Amino acid sequence: MTLNEHDFNVATEALIEGPGYYLFPSVFSAEKIAEANRIINFHSDEAQAATHFHGAHSDKVHLQRRVWNLLNKGDVFVDMVQHPAVMAVFSKVLGRNFILGSFAANRLLPGAPGQEPHVDYPYWDMHDIDEFPAGINSSFHMNCQSLISLHEFTAENGATGIVPHSQKRGVYPKTKDFEDEFIQVTAPAGSLLLFTGMNWHCSMPNNSDAERTSILGQYLPKFVKPMENLLESVNPDIQASASPALRQLLGIDLRYPELLEDADAGNAEGRNAAEAAE
């Protein structure tokens, strides 16, 4: 599928002013899908990693398999994380130097229960509003998410449930409100779903007899602390050979936090400093 600037503008408008999500169907090849599935299954056939929003289903948490830090697991993920649609759309929503917060897989085995309806990091504990600054709202976004479907997403196998336009409310969802308003985003394998972290959403139950797997990317403005400590965990050789886009996503060139008492003397910030650096 060939995408262009018009497609990216339409997607950006959908995330900010529209329903809060946009689907690019079938953008990844069958070969890349197969390679990603092979690696994810290798790392999750026996292992059980940390997961989220399954408090009501602790007896079935083993039916959801997470694989974290995908950038260390194969070149296919290094390619997927910096897809042109991701870089173009999220730069307009989050700011030019947005960063990566996490890149992980979510594998739902047959019988896996649905998640609690939620919003994503850094909003994901907004059920305790005292954790947040007074007056926090959704007038701008501090999270965008990508979801790559590695199997066909259907209503039966737990396609993501989402409430259109809920990104404008700026509150943690109540389960009944979610159940009254959600739709499921079905998609062919290899599709790319973009949405804002303030959208009410969750994975739905996998009632099929087959697994369904997705890759979840978390992207943040440059001033939000990432969820995964990628600079510590991503292999140094991957960082050393990173493209400009991947260097940006990993925050390799971000200046702050800085040991300012050891910094060079002089004026480091302000319009004049920026113009002098150009």
XYZ file of N, CA and C in Angstrom:
834
model
N 0.850 -1.198 0.000
C 0.000 0.000 0.000
C 0.883 1.244 0.000
N 0.706 2.110 -0.991
C 1.478 3.342 -1.081
C 0.729 4.470 -0.390
N 1.397 5.121 0.558
C 0.784 6.202 1.314
C 1.444 7.517 0.935
N 0.703 8.622 1.120
C 1.238 9.931 0.774
C 0.837 10.960 1.817
N 1.236 12.192 1.586
C 0.999 13.255 2.559
C -0.476 13.473 2.826
N -1.307 13.304 1.802
C -2.754 13.441 2.009
C -3.255 12.405 3.008
N -2.803 11.158 2.874
C -3.206 10.109 3.820
C -2.793 10.471 5.241
N -1.588 11.004 5.394
C -1.097 11.352 6.722
C -1.900 12.514 7.316
N -2.280 13.481 6.489
C -3.078 14.605 6.975
C -4.464 14.143 7.418
N -5.061 13.239 6.656
C -6.374 12.707 7.019
C -6.285 11.966 8.356
N -5.228 11.176 8.527
C -5.047 10.433 9.768
C -4.838 11.373 10.951
N -4.051 12.411 10.766
C -3.811 13.379 11.835
C -5.103 14.044 12.274
N -5.908 14.449 11.314
C -7.197 15.070 11.628
C -8.092 14.103 12.385
N -8.070 12.834 11.988
C -8.891 11.832 12.666
C -8.475 11.663 14.122
N -7.173 11.684 14.389
C -6.708 11.502 15.759
C -7.056 12.686 16.645
N -6.964 13.887 16.111
C -7.148 15.081 16.954
C -8.612 15.519 17.025
N -9.226 15.674 15.885
C -10.581 16.224 15.846
C -11.659 15.179 15.568
N -11.264 14.032 15.024
C -12.226 13.003 14.652
C -12.399 11.966 15.737
N -12.559 10.705 15.350
C -12.858 9.653 16.329
C -11.692 9.287 17.229
N -10.482 9.787 16.921
C -9.327 9.504 17.766
C -8.492 8.341 17.304
N -8.837 7.749 16.171
C -8.064 6.636 15.638
C -8.158 6.642 14.116
N -7.211 5.923 13.489
C -7.215 5.818 12.024
C -6.530 4.526 11.635
N -7.105 3.811 10.681
C -6.592 2.518 10.249
C -5.995 2.610 8.853
N -4.730 2.195 8.739
C -4.091 1.975 7.445
C -4.105 0.466 7.194
N -4.977 -0.051 6.341
C -5.062 -1.506 6.178
C -3.915 -2.074 5.355
N -3.442 -3.248 5.765
C -2.525 -4.075 4.963
C -1.286 -3.327 4.481
N -0.548 -2.726 5.408
C 0.652 -1.984 5.012
C 1.933 -2.803 5.148
N 1.887 -3.942 5.846
C 3.071 -4.780 6.010
C 2.910 -6.067 5.213
N 4.005 -6.530 4.634
C 3.980 -7.695 3.756
C 3.766 -8.974 4.552
N 3.339 -10.010 3.831
C 3.152 -11.323 4.454
C 4.468 -11.847 5.019
N 5.584 -11.547 4.358
C 6.888 -12.005 4.828
C 7.256 -11.365 6.168
N 7.011 -10.062 6.285
C 7.320 -9.388 7.550
C 6.395 -9.864 8.670
N 5.131 -10.091 8.342
C 4.187 -10.587 9.341
C 4.634 -11.954 9.854
N 5.019 -12.835 8.933
C 5.441 -14.173 9.324
C 6.697 -14.129 10.188
N 7.659 -13.292 9.822
C 8.893 -13.182 10.596
C 8.618 -12.637 11.991
N 7.768 -11.614 12.090
C 7.433 -11.052 13.396
C 6.724 -12.080 14.270
N 5.782 -12.809 13.710
C 5.080 -13.838 14.478
C 6.036 -14.929 14.952
N 6.953 -15.348 14.085
C 7.900 -16.402 14.450
C 8.735 -15.990 15.668
N 9.243 -14.761 15.643
C 10.097 -14.290 16.738
C 9.286 -14.130 18.022
N 8.103 -13.545 17.911
C 7.270 -13.332 19.102
C 6.882 -14.668 19.732
N 6.518 -15.641 18.910
C 6.165 -16.956 19.454
C 7.363 -17.618 20.127
N 8.541 -17.468 19.541
C 9.752 -18.036 20.141
C 9.965 -17.488 21.546
N 9.724 -16.199 21.724
C 9.979 -15.559 23.020
C 8.826 -15.695 24.007
N 7.682 -16.205 23.564
C 6.526 -16.229 24.465
C 5.859 -17.591 24.582
N 6.357 -18.611 23.896
C 5.736 -19.936 24.006
C 5.778 -20.460 25.436
N 6.875 -20.191 26.125
C 7.023 -20.706 27.488
C 7.014 -19.597 28.537
N 7.339 -18.383 28.132
C 7.559 -17.304 29.101
C 6.267 -16.548 29.399
N 6.171 -16.039 30.628
C 5.068 -15.173 31.031
C 5.678 -13.876 31.539
N 5.360 -12.764 30.873
C 5.938 -11.467 31.236
C 4.891 -10.580 31.902
N 5.337 -9.441 32.389
C 4.429 -8.468 32.990
C 3.381 -8.030 31.978
N 2.159 -7.836 32.460
C 1.089 -7.350 31.598
C 0.228 -6.374 32.389
N -0.831 -5.872 31.766
C -1.602 -4.793 32.379
C -3.098 -4.983 32.141
N -3.889 -4.434 33.089
C -5.341 -4.314 32.956
C -6.060 -5.659 32.919
N -5.530 -6.638 33.667
C -6.181 -7.940 33.753
C -6.514 -8.303 35.200
N -6.731 -7.301 36.033
C -6.961 -7.557 37.450
C -8.163 -8.427 37.733
N -9.194 -8.342 36.894
C -10.408 -9.131 37.122
C -10.283 -10.552 36.585
N -9.156 -10.855 35.928
C -8.998 -12.175 35.299
C -7.642 -12.769 35.661
N -7.264 -12.681 36.935
C -5.931 -13.128 37.321
C -5.743 -14.623 37.072
N -6.834 -15.387 37.048
C -6.726 -16.824 36.825
C -6.461 -17.167 35.357
N -6.615 -16.171 34.459
C -6.412 -16.417 33.032
C -5.318 -15.536 32.433
N -4.535 -14.916 33.291
C -3.540 -13.978 32.791
C -2.492 -14.688 31.932
N -2.317 -15.997 32.131
C -1.338 -16.755 31.342
C -1.758 -16.885 29.879
N -3.002 -16.547 29.560
C -3.480 -16.629 28.178
C -3.161 -15.371 27.382
N -2.588 -14.377 28.050
C -2.066 -13.208 27.340
C -0.555 -13.198 27.517
N 0.183 -13.230 26.418
C 1.639 -13.278 26.464
C 2.209 -11.968 25.917
N 3.005 -11.301 26.724
C 3.688 -10.082 26.304
C 5.147 -10.379 25.978
N 5.670 -9.676 24.990
C 7.098 -9.699 24.698
C 7.551 -8.246 24.646
N 8.436 -7.872 25.579
C 8.879 -6.491 25.692
C 10.183 -6.281 24.917
N 10.524 -4.995 24.729
C 11.794 -4.591 24.127
C 12.028 -5.297 22.794
N 11.066 -5.168 21.896
C 11.145 -5.866 20.616
C 12.327 -5.427 19.761
N 12.822 -4.214 19.961
C 13.916 -3.740 19.118
C 15.151 -4.632 19.227
N 15.298 -5.322 20.347
C 16.425 -6.243 20.515
C 16.165 -7.622 19.916
N 14.937 -7.844 19.439
C 14.563 -9.200 19.046
C 14.696 -9.467 17.548
N 14.820 -8.420 16.719
C 14.945 -8.667 15.292
C 14.836 -7.394 14.477
N 15.484 -7.396 13.314
C 15.485 -6.217 12.449
C 14.087 -5.850 11.965
N 13.195 -6.831 11.862
C 11.843 -6.543 11.392
C 11.161 -5.526 12.294
N 11.456 -5.556 13.586
C 10.828 -4.628 14.526
C 11.464 -3.237 14.441
N 12.763 -3.194 14.170
C 13.434 -1.903 13.962
C 12.802 -1.182 12.771
N 12.429 -1.939 11.758
C 11.767 -1.370 10.587
C 10.348 -0.933 10.918
N 9.607 -1.776 11.613
C 8.194 -1.484 11.906
C 8.032 -0.260 12.799
N 8.948 -0.069 13.749
C 8.762 0.993 14.742
C 8.820 2.384 14.121
N 9.491 2.505 12.963
C 9.664 3.813 12.332
C 8.940 3.883 10.979
N 7.797 3.228 10.888
C 7.017 3.268 9.651
C 6.718 4.727 9.278
N 6.742 5.063 7.991
C 6.514 6.460 7.583
C 5.210 7.061 8.093
N 4.151 6.276 8.178
C 2.884 6.812 8.687
C 3.002 7.200 10.152
N 3.698 6.367 10.930
C 3.930 6.674 12.342
C 4.713 7.971 12.476
N 5.808 8.078 11.742
C 6.675 9.248 11.878
C 5.973 10.520 11.415
N 5.206 10.448 10.337
C 4.554 11.641 9.798
C 3.387 12.096 10.666
N 2.536 11.164 11.066
C 1.323 11.532 11.808
C 1.658 11.939 13.236
N 2.465 11.149 13.909
C 2.730 11.432 15.317
C 3.579 12.687 15.496
N 4.382 13.048 14.498
C 5.141 14.295 14.619
C 4.215 15.501 14.670
N 3.053 15.387 14.031
C 2.089 16.491 14.030
C 1.257 16.520 15.300
N 1.052 15.366 15.911
C 0.233 15.297 17.130
C 1.086 15.541 18.377
N 2.288 14.982 18.409
C 3.114 14.985 19.622
C 4.272 15.974 19.576
N 4.557 16.535 18.414
C 5.709 17.413 18.267
C 6.825 16.728 17.515
N 7.655 17.534 16.868
C 8.632 17.037 15.907
C 9.602 16.008 16.501
N 10.035 16.191 17.729
C 11.036 15.305 18.328
C 10.418 14.314 19.301
N 9.230 13.799 18.952
C 8.590 12.809 19.819
C 9.483 11.575 19.956
N 9.256 10.814 21.027
C 10.113 9.675 21.356
C 9.279 8.412 21.524
N 9.983 7.298 21.612
C 9.367 5.998 21.836
C 9.313 5.697 23.324
N 8.155 5.244 23.788
C 8.036 4.850 25.185
C 8.092 3.351 25.392
N 7.652 2.591 24.380
C 7.642 1.142 24.477
C 7.335 0.570 23.098
N 7.875 -0.619 22.826
C 7.538 -1.342 21.596
C 7.511 -2.811 21.967
N 6.303 -3.384 22.023
C 6.111 -4.703 22.609
C 5.038 -5.467 21.847
N 4.975 -6.761 22.089
C 3.970 -7.611 21.460
C 2.934 -8.040 22.486
N 1.720 -8.235 22.003
C 0.607 -8.709 22.825
C -0.019 -9.901 22.094
N 0.158 -11.077 22.650
C -0.299 -12.323 22.029
C -1.445 -12.900 22.856
N -2.641 -12.946 22.266
C -3.807 -13.483 22.949
C -4.046 -14.915 22.490
N -3.963 -15.851 23.418
C -4.240 -17.242 23.109
C -5.750 -17.493 23.158
N -6.222 -18.590 22.572
C -7.662 -18.895 22.634
C -8.159 -18.908 24.079
N -9.286 -18.255 24.300
C -9.847 -18.173 25.637
C -9.359 -17.009 26.463
N -8.432 -16.202 25.924
C -7.932 -15.048 26.680
C -9.070 -14.075 26.960
N -9.167 -13.580 28.173
C -10.239 -12.649 28.506
C -9.946 -11.252 27.987
N -10.925 -10.413 27.960
C -10.711 -9.017 27.591
C -10.074 -8.238 28.721
N -9.522 -7.098 28.363
C -8.933 -6.205 29.360
C -10.002 -5.310 29.992
N -9.631 -4.684 31.072
C -10.392 -3.556 31.625
C -10.310 -2.394 30.640
N -11.416 -1.740 30.319
C -11.321 -0.518 29.505
C -10.392 0.481 30.184
N -9.529 1.117 29.387
C -8.511 1.966 29.988
C -8.043 3.025 29.004
N -7.224 3.921 29.501
C -6.430 4.832 28.688
C -4.971 4.474 28.930
N -4.073 4.951 28.065
C -2.703 4.456 28.112
C -1.746 5.422 28.808
N -0.584 4.872 29.185
C 0.491 5.628 29.828
C 0.796 6.905 29.028
N 0.961 8.046 29.696
C 1.067 8.260 31.135
C -0.255 8.503 31.854
N -1.357 8.248 31.169
C -2.685 8.476 31.759
C -3.257 7.248 32.452
N -2.588 6.108 32.399
C -3.261 4.852 32.688
C -3.651 4.653 34.144
N -3.197 5.508 35.055
C -3.686 5.433 36.424
C -4.566 6.635 36.786
N -5.238 7.180 35.768
C -6.146 8.306 36.025
C -7.394 7.901 36.800
N -7.572 6.597 37.056
C -8.630 6.187 37.981
C -8.373 6.742 39.365
N -7.123 7.096 39.667
C -6.769 7.814 40.896
C -6.372 9.227 40.487
N -7.334 10.108 40.376
C -7.111 11.434 39.806
C -6.162 12.265 40.647
N -5.988 11.908 41.940
C -5.063 12.657 42.784
C -3.605 12.435 42.395
N -3.342 11.478 41.516
C -1.993 11.262 41.000
C -1.596 12.318 39.974
N -2.553 13.145 39.542
C -2.334 14.031 38.403
C -2.495 15.494 38.783
N -1.896 16.404 37.990
C -2.036 17.836 38.277
C -3.491 18.275 38.226
N -3.828 19.249 39.044
C -5.185 19.802 39.020
C -5.480 20.362 37.636
N -6.652 20.045 37.130
C -7.077 20.596 35.849
C -6.563 19.857 34.633
N -5.945 18.684 34.799
C -5.471 17.947 33.631
C -6.634 17.686 32.679
N -6.360 17.808 31.399
C -7.429 17.680 30.412
C -6.846 17.164 29.103
N -7.686 17.059 28.107
C -7.289 16.466 26.829
C -7.087 17.511 25.742
N -6.717 18.730 26.126
C -6.541 19.777 25.117
C -5.313 19.539 24.238
N -4.371 18.721 24.711
C -3.273 18.267 23.860
C -2.922 16.855 24.309
N -2.148 16.147 23.485
C -1.931 14.718 23.727
C -0.506 14.440 24.180
N -0.387 13.566 25.183
C 0.905 13.124 25.690
C 1.138 11.640 25.405
N 0.362 11.079 24.504
C 0.568 9.697 24.089
C -0.128 9.464 22.759
N 0.543 8.770 21.857
C -0.089 8.161 20.690
C 0.342 6.711 20.641
N -0.538 5.857 20.145
C -0.284 4.428 20.080
C -0.332 3.939 18.635
N 0.513 2.973 18.332
C 0.381 2.225 17.094
C 0.060 0.783 17.444
N -0.759 0.154 16.621
C -1.068 -1.264 16.759
C -0.907 -1.903 15.392
N -0.037 -2.895 15.295
C 0.168 -3.650 14.059
C -0.469 -5.016 14.239
N -1.429 -5.343 13.406
C -2.125 -6.628 13.508
C -1.320 -7.703 12.786
N -0.859 -8.707 13.525
C -0.090 -9.793 12.933
C -0.959 -10.985 12.550
N -2.241 -10.916 12.914
C -3.266 -11.815 12.401
C -4.450 -10.946 12.001
N -5.381 -11.502 11.265
C -6.615 -10.771 11.007
C -7.301 -10.502 12.341
N -7.744 -9.283 12.529
C -8.475 -8.904 13.736
C -9.971 -8.994 13.444
N -10.657 -9.846 14.203
C -12.092 -10.054 14.031
C -12.802 -9.837 15.365
N -14.116 -9.709 15.310
C -14.890 -9.584 16.546
C -14.725 -10.830 17.403
N -14.595 -11.987 16.762
C -14.500 -13.242 17.506
C -13.170 -13.395 18.222
N -12.071 -12.976 17.578
C -10.764 -13.241 18.199
C -10.244 -12.075 19.040
N -11.080 -11.101 19.322
C -10.702 -10.070 20.283
C -10.167 -8.792 19.693
N -10.640 -8.418 18.493
C -10.234 -7.137 17.911
C -10.444 -6.010 18.915
N -9.543 -5.050 18.885
C -9.538 -3.951 19.857
C -10.889 -3.243 19.907
N -11.399 -3.067 21.114
C -12.585 -2.253 21.325
C -12.178 -0.829 21.621
N -12.900 0.120 21.047
C -12.553 1.534 21.220
C -13.820 2.367 21.194
N -13.850 3.454 21.917
C -15.000 4.368 21.928
C -14.641 5.594 21.104
N -15.246 5.763 19.938
C -14.925 6.919 19.091
C -15.145 8.232 19.823
N -14.231 9.166 19.618
C -14.267 10.534 20.160
C -14.004 10.601 21.663
N -13.735 9.471 22.309
C -13.539 9.508 23.766
C -12.234 10.196 24.156
N -11.316 10.408 23.203
C -10.059 11.102 23.519
C -10.293 12.547 23.935
N -11.498 13.070 23.653
C -11.805 14.464 23.979
C -12.318 14.638 25.412
N -12.577 13.538 26.094
C -13.185 13.629 27.430
C -12.154 13.827 28.532
N -10.978 13.235 28.368
C -9.911 13.440 29.331
C -10.150 12.810 30.683
N -10.880 11.682 30.726
C -11.149 10.990 31.985
C -10.963 9.495 31.791
N -10.762 8.789 32.901
C -10.651 7.333 32.866
C -12.031 6.742 32.612
N -12.143 5.723 31.762
C -13.472 5.209 31.416
C -14.135 4.435 32.548
N -15.432 4.565 32.619
C -16.245 3.686 33.454
C -16.703 2.511 32.606
N -16.684 1.326 33.197
C -16.951 0.111 32.425
C -18.302 0.155 31.737
N -19.350 0.612 32.424
C -20.675 0.622 31.809
C -20.726 1.575 30.630
N -20.119 2.756 30.771
C -20.098 3.707 29.656
C -19.377 3.104 28.461
N -18.255 2.427 28.727
C -17.523 1.786 27.638
C -18.391 0.738 26.948
N -19.017 -0.111 27.723
C -19.830 -1.187 27.154
C -20.990 -0.648 26.331
N -21.495 0.519 26.680
C -22.614 1.114 25.941
C -22.180 1.722 24.609
N -20.886 2.084 24.482
C -20.467 2.920 23.351
C -19.394 2.312 22.452
N -18.748 1.232 22.845
C -17.576 0.776 22.100
C -17.945 0.137 20.757
N -16.974 0.205 19.850
C -17.003 -0.570 18.620
C -15.719 -1.389 18.575
N -15.669 -2.403 17.734
C -14.436 -3.158 17.537
C -13.832 -2.801 16.193
N -12.517 -2.603 16.196
C -11.804 -2.225 14.984
C -11.271 -3.505 14.335
N -11.999 -4.031 13.373
C -11.540 -5.205 12.645
C -10.576 -4.771 11.541
N -9.651 -5.676 11.195
C -8.602 -5.288 10.239
C -7.935 -6.522 9.673
N -7.447 -6.441 8.433
C -6.654 -7.540 7.878
C -5.301 -7.646 8.581
N -4.678 -8.801 8.467
C -3.317 -8.952 8.977
C -2.399 -7.954 8.286
N -1.452 -7.405 9.042
C -0.506 -6.449 8.487
C -0.998 -5.022 8.461
N -2.098 -4.737 9.133
C -2.639 -3.379 9.163
C -1.991 -2.570 10.291
N -2.087 -1.256 10.166
C -1.518 -0.324 11.135
C -2.627 0.577 11.658
N -2.940 0.432 12.943
C -3.943 1.263 13.596
C -3.228 2.313 14.438
N -3.539 3.587 14.209
C -2.999 4.678 15.014
C -4.123 5.257 15.863
N -3.826 5.542 17.124
C -4.835 6.164 17.986
C -4.143 6.910 19.118
N -4.891 7.774 19.768
C -4.346 8.528 20.893
C -4.556 7.746 22.179
N -3.614 7.910 23.102
C -3.672 7.165 24.349
C -4.848 7.525 25.226
N -5.483 8.674 24.991
C -6.656 9.069 25.769
C -7.944 8.444 25.253
N -7.872 7.756 24.132
C -9.042 7.004 23.675
C -9.347 5.877 24.656
N -10.613 5.710 24.990
C -11.017 4.550 25.783
C -10.899 3.315 24.893
N -10.194 2.302 25.361
C -9.991 1.123 24.529
C -9.596 -0.064 25.397
N -9.590 -1.239 24.802
C -9.090 -2.448 25.444
C -9.097 -3.582 24.435
N -8.280 -4.601 24.702
C -8.419 -5.828 23.924
C -9.676 -6.543 24.397
N -10.376 -7.154 23.466
C -11.617 -7.874 23.765
C -11.312 -9.369 23.899
N -12.242 -10.156 24.436
C -11.976 -11.588 24.622
C -11.716 -12.303 23.307
N -10.764 -13.220 23.340
C -10.500 -14.075 22.188
C -11.363 -15.328 22.313
N -12.493 -15.312 21.634
C -13.427 -16.429 21.680
C -13.238 -17.392 20.509
N -12.143 -17.244 19.782
C -11.856 -18.127 18.655
C -10.999 -19.301 19.128
N -10.688 -20.187 18.208
C -9.822 -21.328 18.530
C -8.393 -21.112 18.038
N -8.030 -19.858 17.763
C -6.684 -19.534 17.286
C -6.166 -18.310 18.031
N -4.849 -18.154 18.060
C -4.261 -16.980 18.703
C -4.406 -15.760 17.819
N -4.299 -14.594 18.427
C -4.199 -13.356 17.640
C -3.178 -12.458 18.324
N -2.278 -11.912 17.522
C -1.126 -11.182 18.039
C -1.059 -9.791 17.429
N -0.633 -8.844 18.238
C -0.418 -7.480 17.756
C 0.900 -6.960 18.312
N 1.430 -5.948 17.645
C 2.581 -5.199 18.140
C 2.092 -3.829 18.559
N 2.430 -3.441 19.768
C 1.944 -2.196 20.350
C 3.100 -1.220 20.513
N 2.990 -0.065 19.879
C 3.987 0.988 20.010
C 3.431 2.146 20.808
N 4.220 2.616 21.743
C 3.840 3.778 22.574
C 4.779 4.925 22.226
N 4.217 6.062 21.858
C 5.000 7.222 21.428
C 4.584 8.429 22.266
N 5.570 9.243 22.638
C 5.370 10.296 23.634
C 6.047 11.592 23.197
N 5.560 12.740 23.677
C 6.342 13.966 23.486
C 7.710 13.826 24.153
N 8.654 14.624 23.725
C 10.032 14.479 24.214
C 10.171 14.729 25.711
N 9.171 15.360 26.343
C 9.297 15.701 27.757
C 8.624 14.689 28.684
N 8.045 13.615 28.156
C 7.413 12.589 28.982
C 8.384 11.431 29.178
N 8.543 10.988 30.420
C 9.442 9.878 30.727
C 8.921 8.596 30.081
N 9.738 7.877 29.303
C 9.277 6.643 28.656
C 8.933 5.546 29.666
N 8.058 4.640 29.246
C 7.669 3.528 30.110
C 8.766 2.472 30.174
N 9.320 2.092 29.016
C 10.456 1.176 28.978
C 11.752 1.998 28.956
N 12.749 1.529 29.690
C 14.048 2.209 29.726
C 14.855 1.774 28.513
N 14.539 2.360 27.371
C 15.093 1.882 26.107
C 16.571 2.195 25.944
N 17.025 3.339 26.436
C 18.450 3.664 26.305
C 19.323 2.678 27.076
N 18.781 2.090 28.131
C 19.530 1.080 28.888
C 19.371 -0.307 28.304
N 18.220 -0.584 27.671
C 17.933 -1.962 27.279
C 18.184 -2.266 25.809
N 18.099 -1.278 24.921
C 18.321 -1.541 23.504
C 19.814 -1.739 23.268
N 20.151 -2.787 22.537
C 21.556 -3.141 22.322
C 22.366 -1.961 21.783
N 23.590 -1.769 22.281
C 24.420 -0.654 21.817
C 24.670 -0.666 20.316
N 24.773 -1.862 19.704
C 25.020 -1.894 18.265
C 23.819 -1.400 17.478
N 22.603 -1.626 18.001
C 21.408 -1.090 17.355
C 21.401 0.430 17.467
N 21.757 0.939 18.628
C 21.818 2.388 18.806
C 22.891 3.005 17.910
N 24.026 2.348 17.800
C 25.129 2.909 17.013
C 24.800 2.980 15.526
N 23.999 2.050 15.033
C 23.657 2.020 13.609
C 22.279 2.602 13.318
N 21.675 3.252 14.302
C 20.302 3.736 14.161
C 20.182 4.812 13.089
N 19.086 4.766 12.350
C 18.742 5.828 11.415
C 18.427 7.101 12.192
N 18.384 8.265 11.524
C 17.976 9.482 12.234
C 16.619 9.344 12.913
N 15.681 8.653 12.261
C 14.356 8.473 12.870
C 14.447 7.633 14.133
N 15.226 6.556 14.100
C 15.343 5.708 15.289
C 16.122 6.413 16.390
N 17.136 7.191 16.050
C 17.838 7.985 17.067
C 16.855 8.917 17.777
N 15.974 9.535 16.995
C 14.952 10.400 17.592
C 14.055 9.607 18.528
N 13.579 8.443 18.074
C 12.647 7.658 18.880
C 13.288 7.185 20.177
N 14.563 6.843 20.139
C 15.248 6.375 21.336
C 15.689 7.521 22.244
N 15.570 8.752 21.789
C 15.964 9.897 22.599
C 17.466 10.021 22.757
N 18.226 9.467 21.811
C 19.685 9.462 21.934
C 20.244 10.878 22.000
N 19.649 11.785 21.246
C 20.198 13.141 21.148
C 19.491 14.157 22.040
N 18.569 13.694 22.886
C 17.919 14.628 23.800
C 18.927 15.160 24.817
N 18.851 16.435 25.095
C 19.839 17.058 25.978
C 19.525 16.822 27.455
N 18.260 16.831 27.813
C 17.886 16.804 29.231
C 17.308 15.450 29.621
N 17.453 15.010 30.884
C 18.096 15.703 32.009
C 19.610 15.760 31.858
N 20.187 16.852 32.336
C 21.610 17.134 32.158
C 22.220 17.523 33.500
N 23.476 17.188 33.684
C 24.208 17.656 34.857
C 24.648 19.093 34.583
N 23.783 20.040 34.921
C 24.003 21.424 34.511
C 25.219 22.056 35.186
N 25.587 21.566 36.386
C 26.770 22.159 37.013
C 28.053 21.764 36.277
N 27.970 20.719 35.428
C 29.124 20.310 34.631
C 29.021 20.778 33.180
N 27.915 21.452 32.833
C 27.692 21.854 31.439
C 28.577 23.039 31.066
N 28.778 23.204 29.755
C 29.541 24.343 29.275
C 28.875 25.647 29.698
N 29.693 26.627 30.048
C 29.165 27.934 30.412
C 28.569 28.606 29.182
N 27.583 29.452 29.409
C 26.983 30.179 28.301
C 25.477 29.992 28.244
N 24.867 30.627 27.279
C 23.416 30.602 27.124
C 23.002 29.384 26.310
N 22.275 28.455 26.949
C 21.945 27.194 26.290
C 20.546 27.165 25.693
N 19.643 28.015 26.155
C 18.255 27.967 25.697
C 17.757 29.347 25.300
N 16.665 29.370 24.566
C 16.077 30.618 24.102
C 16.152 30.726 22.591
N 15.387 31.636 22.034
C 15.323 31.784 20.580
C 16.689 32.123 19.980
N 17.430 33.019 20.651
C 18.733 33.396 20.122
C 19.719 32.229 20.124
N 19.652 31.399 21.164
C 20.537 30.227 21.231
C 20.206 29.245 20.122
N 18.917 29.058 19.848
C 18.506 28.142 18.790
C 18.951 28.653 17.421
N 18.817 29.957 17.199
C 19.226 30.517 15.911
C 20.729 30.434 15.712
N 21.476 30.590 16.797
C 22.934 30.513 16.698
C 23.412 29.103 16.394
N 22.612 28.081 16.800
C 22.994 26.701 16.576
C 22.706 26.256 15.143
N 21.896 27.002 14.399
C 21.508 26.596 13.037
C 22.622 26.929 12.034
